[in-house]
Amino acid sequence: AIFPFLVENLDNPLPQVRWITCWAIEKYMSWVNDEANKPNGTQAMLQPLLEILLKRMLDKNKKVQEHACSAFAVLCEEV
């Protein structure tokens, strides 16, 4: 599954990998929201995702911060 792979790469030591991963996760936010809101959905994936996105908003790399904020904003718009 690609989504766990993406979440795992948010902790990659290379900032380029972290920001492109934030960008890719942003593209999946509609799916994340749909999955979390299904009767048998996986709400459990939301908490770790939100925690790591918040962590990336405080990243030392500005581009990572920008893309993490953007992904978080897209999720907020979806809810």
Coordinates of N, CA, C and O in Angstrom, one line a residue:
A1 N 0.8 -1.2 0.0 CA 0.0 0.0 0.0 C 0.9 1.2 0.0 O 1.9 1.3 0.7
I2 N 0.5 2.2 -0.8 CA 1.3 3.4 -0.9 C 1.2 4.4 0.2 O 2.2 5.0 0.6
F3 N 0.0 4.5 0.8 CA -0.1 5.5 1.9 C 0.8 5.3 3.1 O 1.4 6.2 3.5
P4 N 0.9 4.0 3.6 CA 1.9 3.8 4.7 C 3.3 4.2 4.3 O 4.1 4.7 5.1
F5 N 3.6 3.9 3.1 CA 5.0 4.2 2.6 C 5.2 5.7 2.6 O 6.3 6.2 3.0
L6 N 4.2 6.5 2.2 CA 4.3 7.9 2.2 C 4.4 8.5 3.6 O 5.3 9.3 3.8
V7 N 3.6 8.0 4.5 CA 3.7 8.5 5.9 C 5.0 8.2 6.5 O 5.6 9.0 7.2
E8 N 5.6 7.0 6.2 CA 6.9 6.6 6.7 C 8.0 7.6 6.2 O 8.9 7.9 6.9
N9 N 7.8 8.0 4.9 CA 8.8 8.9 4.3 C 8.8 10.4 4.8 O 9.6 11.2 4.4
L10 N 7.8 10.7 5.6 CA 7.7 12.0 6.2 C 8.8 12.2 7.2 O 9.2 13.4 7.5
D11 N 9.5 11.2 7.6 CA 10.6 11.3 8.5 C 11.9 11.0 7.8 O 13.0 10.8 8.5
N12 N 11.9 11.0 6.5 CA 13.2 10.8 5.8 C 14.2 11.9 6.1 O 13.8 13.1 6.2
P13 N 15.5 11.5 6.2 CA 16.5 12.6 6.5 C 16.6 13.6 5.4 O 17.1 14.7 5.7
L14 N 16.3 13.3 4.1 CA 16.4 14.3 3.1 C 15.2 15.2 3.0 O 14.1 14.7 2.8
P15 N 15.4 16.5 3.0 CA 14.3 17.4 3.0 C 13.5 17.3 1.6 O 12.3 17.5 1.6
Q16 N 14.2 17.0 0.5 CA 13.5 16.9 -0.7 C 12.5 15.8 -0.7 O 11.4 15.9 -1.2
V17 N 12.8 14.7 0.0 CA 11.9 13.5 0.1 C 10.8 13.9 1.0 O 9.6 13.6 0.7
R18 N 11.0 14.6 2.1 CA 10.0 15.1 3.0 C 9.0 16.0 2.3 O 7.8 15.8 2.4
W19 N 9.5 17.0 1.6 CA 8.5 17.9 1.0 C 7.7 17.3 -0.2 O 6.5 17.6 -0.3
I20 N 8.3 16.5 -1.0 CA 7.6 15.8 -2.1 C 6.6 14.8 -1.5 O 5.5 14.6 -2.1
T21 N 6.9 14.2 -0.4 CA 6.0 13.3 0.3 C 4.8 14.1 0.8 O 3.7 13.6 0.7
C22 N 5.0 15.2 1.4 CA 3.9 16.1 1.9 C 3.0 16.5 0.7 O 1.8 16.4 0.8
W23 N 3.7 16.8 -0.4 CA 2.9 17.1 -1.6 C 2.1 15.9 -2.1 O 0.9 16.1 -2.4
A24 N 2.7 14.8 -2.1 CA 1.9 13.6 -2.6 C 0.8 13.2 -1.6 O -0.3 12.9 -2.1
I25 N 1.0 13.4 -0.3 CA -0.1 13.1 0.7 C -1.2 14.1 0.5 O -2.4 13.7 0.6
E26 N -0.9 15.3 0.1 CA -1.9 16.3 -0.1 C -2.9 15.8 -1.2 O -4.1 16.0 -1.2
K27 N -2.3 15.2 -2.2 CA -3.1 14.7 -3.3 C -4.1 13.6 -2.9 O -5.0 13.3 -3.6
Y28 N -3.8 12.9 -1.8 CA -4.6 11.8 -1.3 C -5.6 12.2 -0.2 O -6.3 11.4 0.3
M29 N -5.6 13.5 0.2 CA -6.4 13.9 1.3 C -7.9 13.7 1.1 O -8.6 13.3 2.0
S30 N -8.4 13.8 -0.1 CA -9.8 13.5 -0.4 C -10.1 12.0 0.0 O -11.1 11.7 0.6
W31 N -9.2 11.2 -0.5 CA -9.3 9.7 -0.2 C -9.2 9.5 1.3 O -10.0 8.7 1.9
V32 N -8.3 10.1 2.0 CA -8.1 9.9 3.4 C -9.4 10.3 4.1 O -9.9 9.6 5.0
N33 N -10.0 11.4 3.8 CA -11.2 11.9 4.4 C -12.4 10.9 4.1 O -13.2 10.6 5.0
D34 N -12.5 10.4 2.9 CA -13.5 9.5 2.5 C -13.4 8.2 3.3 O -14.4 7.6 3.8
E35 N -12.2 7.7 3.4 CA -11.9 6.5 4.2 C -12.2 6.6 5.7 O -12.8 5.7 6.3
A36 N -11.9 7.7 6.2 CA -12.1 8.0 7.6 C -13.6 8.1 8.0 O -14.0 7.8 9.1
N37 N -14.3 8.6 7.0 CA -15.8 8.8 7.3 C -16.7 7.6 6.9 O -17.9 7.7 7.1
K38 N -16.1 6.6 6.4 CA -16.9 5.4 6.1 C -17.3 4.7 7.4 O -16.6 4.8 8.4
P39 N -18.4 4.0 7.4 CA -18.9 3.3 8.6 C -17.8 2.4 9.2 O -17.6 2.3 10.4
N40 N -17.1 1.7 8.4 CA -16.0 0.8 8.8 C -14.7 1.4 8.5 O -13.7 0.7 8.3
G41 N -14.7 2.7 8.4 CA -13.4 3.4 7.9 C -12.3 3.4 8.9 O -12.5 2.9 10.1
T42 N -11.2 3.8 8.5 CA -10.0 3.7 9.3 C -9.7 5.1 9.9 O -8.7 5.8 9.5
Q43 N -10.4 5.5 10.9 CA -10.2 6.8 11.6 C -8.8 6.7 12.2 O -8.2 7.8 12.5
A44 N -8.3 5.5 12.5 CA -7.0 5.4 13.2 C -5.9 5.9 12.4 O -4.8 6.3 13.0
M45 N -6.0 6.0 11.1 CA -4.9 6.6 10.3 C -4.8 8.1 10.4 O -3.8 8.7 10.1
L46 N -5.9 8.7 10.8 CA -5.9 10.2 10.8 C -5.0 10.7 11.9 O -4.3 11.7 11.7
Q47 N -5.1 10.2 13.1 CA -4.3 10.7 14.2 C -2.8 10.7 13.9 O -2.1 11.7 14.0
P48 N -2.2 9.5 13.5 CA -0.8 9.6 13.2 C -0.4 10.5 12.0 O 0.6 11.2 12.1
L49 N -1.3 10.6 11.0 CA -1.0 11.5 9.9 C -1.0 12.9 10.4 O -0.1 13.7 10.0
L50 N -2.0 13.3 11.2 CA -2.1 14.7 11.6 C -0.9 15.0 12.5 O -0.3 16.1 12.4
E51 N -0.5 14.1 13.4 CA 0.7 14.3 14.3 C 1.9 14.6 13.5 O 2.7 15.5 13.7
I52 N 2.1 13.7 12.4 CA 3.4 13.9 11.7 C 3.3 15.1 10.8 O 4.3 15.8 10.6
L53 N 2.2 15.5 10.3 CA 2.1 16.7 9.5 C 2.3 17.9 10.4 O 3.0 18.9 9.9
L54 N 1.8 17.9 11.6 CA 2.1 19.0 12.5 C 3.6 19.1 12.8 O 4.1 20.2 12.9
K55 N 4.2 17.9 13.0 CA 5.6 17.9 13.2 C 6.4 18.5 12.0 O 7.4 19.2 12.2
R56 N 6.0 18.2 10.8 CA 6.6 18.7 9.6 C 6.4 20.2 9.4 O 7.2 20.9 8.8
M57 N 5.3 20.7 10.0 CA 5.1 22.2 9.9 C 6.2 22.9 10.7 O 6.4 24.1 10.4
L58 N 6.8 22.2 11.6 CA 7.9 22.8 12.4 C 9.3 22.4 11.9 O 10.3 22.6 12.5
D59 N 9.3 21.8 10.7 CA 10.6 21.3 10.1 C 11.5 22.5 9.9 O 11.1 23.6 9.8
K60 N 12.8 22.2 9.9 CA 13.8 23.3 9.7 C 13.8 23.7 8.3 O 14.4 24.8 8.0
N61 N 13.3 22.9 7.4 CA 13.3 23.3 5.9 C 12.0 24.0 5.6 O 10.9 23.5 5.8
K62 N 12.1 25.2 5.0 CA 10.9 26.0 4.7 C 10.0 25.3 3.7 O 8.8 25.4 3.8
K63 N 10.6 24.7 2.7 CA 9.7 24.0 1.7 C 8.9 22.9 2.3 O 7.8 22.6 1.9
V64 N 9.5 22.1 3.2 CA 8.8 21.1 3.9 C 7.6 21.7 4.7 O 6.5 21.2 4.7
Q65 N 7.9 22.8 5.4 CA 6.9 23.5 6.2 C 5.7 23.9 5.3 O 4.6 23.7 5.6
E66 N 6.1 24.5 4.1 CA 5.1 24.9 3.2 C 4.1 23.8 2.7 O 2.9 23.9 2.7
H67 N 4.8 22.7 2.3 CA 4.0 21.6 1.8 C 3.2 20.8 2.9 O 2.1 20.4 2.6
A68 N 3.7 20.8 4.1 CA 3.0 20.2 5.2 C 1.8 21.1 5.6 O 0.7 20.5 5.8
C69 N 1.9 22.4 5.6 CA 0.8 23.3 5.8 C -0.3 23.1 4.7 O -1.5 23.1 5.0
S70 N 0.2 23.0 3.5 CA -0.7 22.9 2.4 C -1.5 21.6 2.5 O -2.8 21.5 2.3
A71 N -0.9 20.5 2.8 CA -1.6 19.2 3.0 C -2.6 19.3 4.1 O -3.7 18.8 4.0
F72 N -2.2 19.9 5.2 CA -3.1 20.0 6.4 C -4.3 20.9 6.0 O -5.4 20.6 6.3
A73 N -4.1 22.0 5.2 CA -5.2 22.9 4.8 C -6.1 22.1 3.9 O -7.4 22.3 4.0
V74 N -5.6 21.3 3.0 CA -6.5 20.5 2.1 C -7.4 19.6 3.0 O -8.6 19.4 2.7
L75 N -6.8 18.9 4.0 CA -7.6 18.1 4.8 C -8.7 18.8 5.5 O -9.8 18.4 5.6
C76 N -8.3 20.0 6.1 CA -9.3 20.9 6.7 C -10.5 21.2 5.8 O -11.6 21.3 6.2
E77 N -10.2 21.5 4.6 CA -11.2 21.8 3.6 C -12.1 20.7 3.3 O -13.2 20.8 2.9
E78 N -11.5 19.5 3.3 CA -12.3 18.2 3.0 C -13.3 17.9 4.1 O -14.3 17.2 3.9
V79 N -13.0 18.3 5.3 CA -13.8 17.9 6.5 C -15.1 18.7 6.5 O -15.3 19.7 6.2

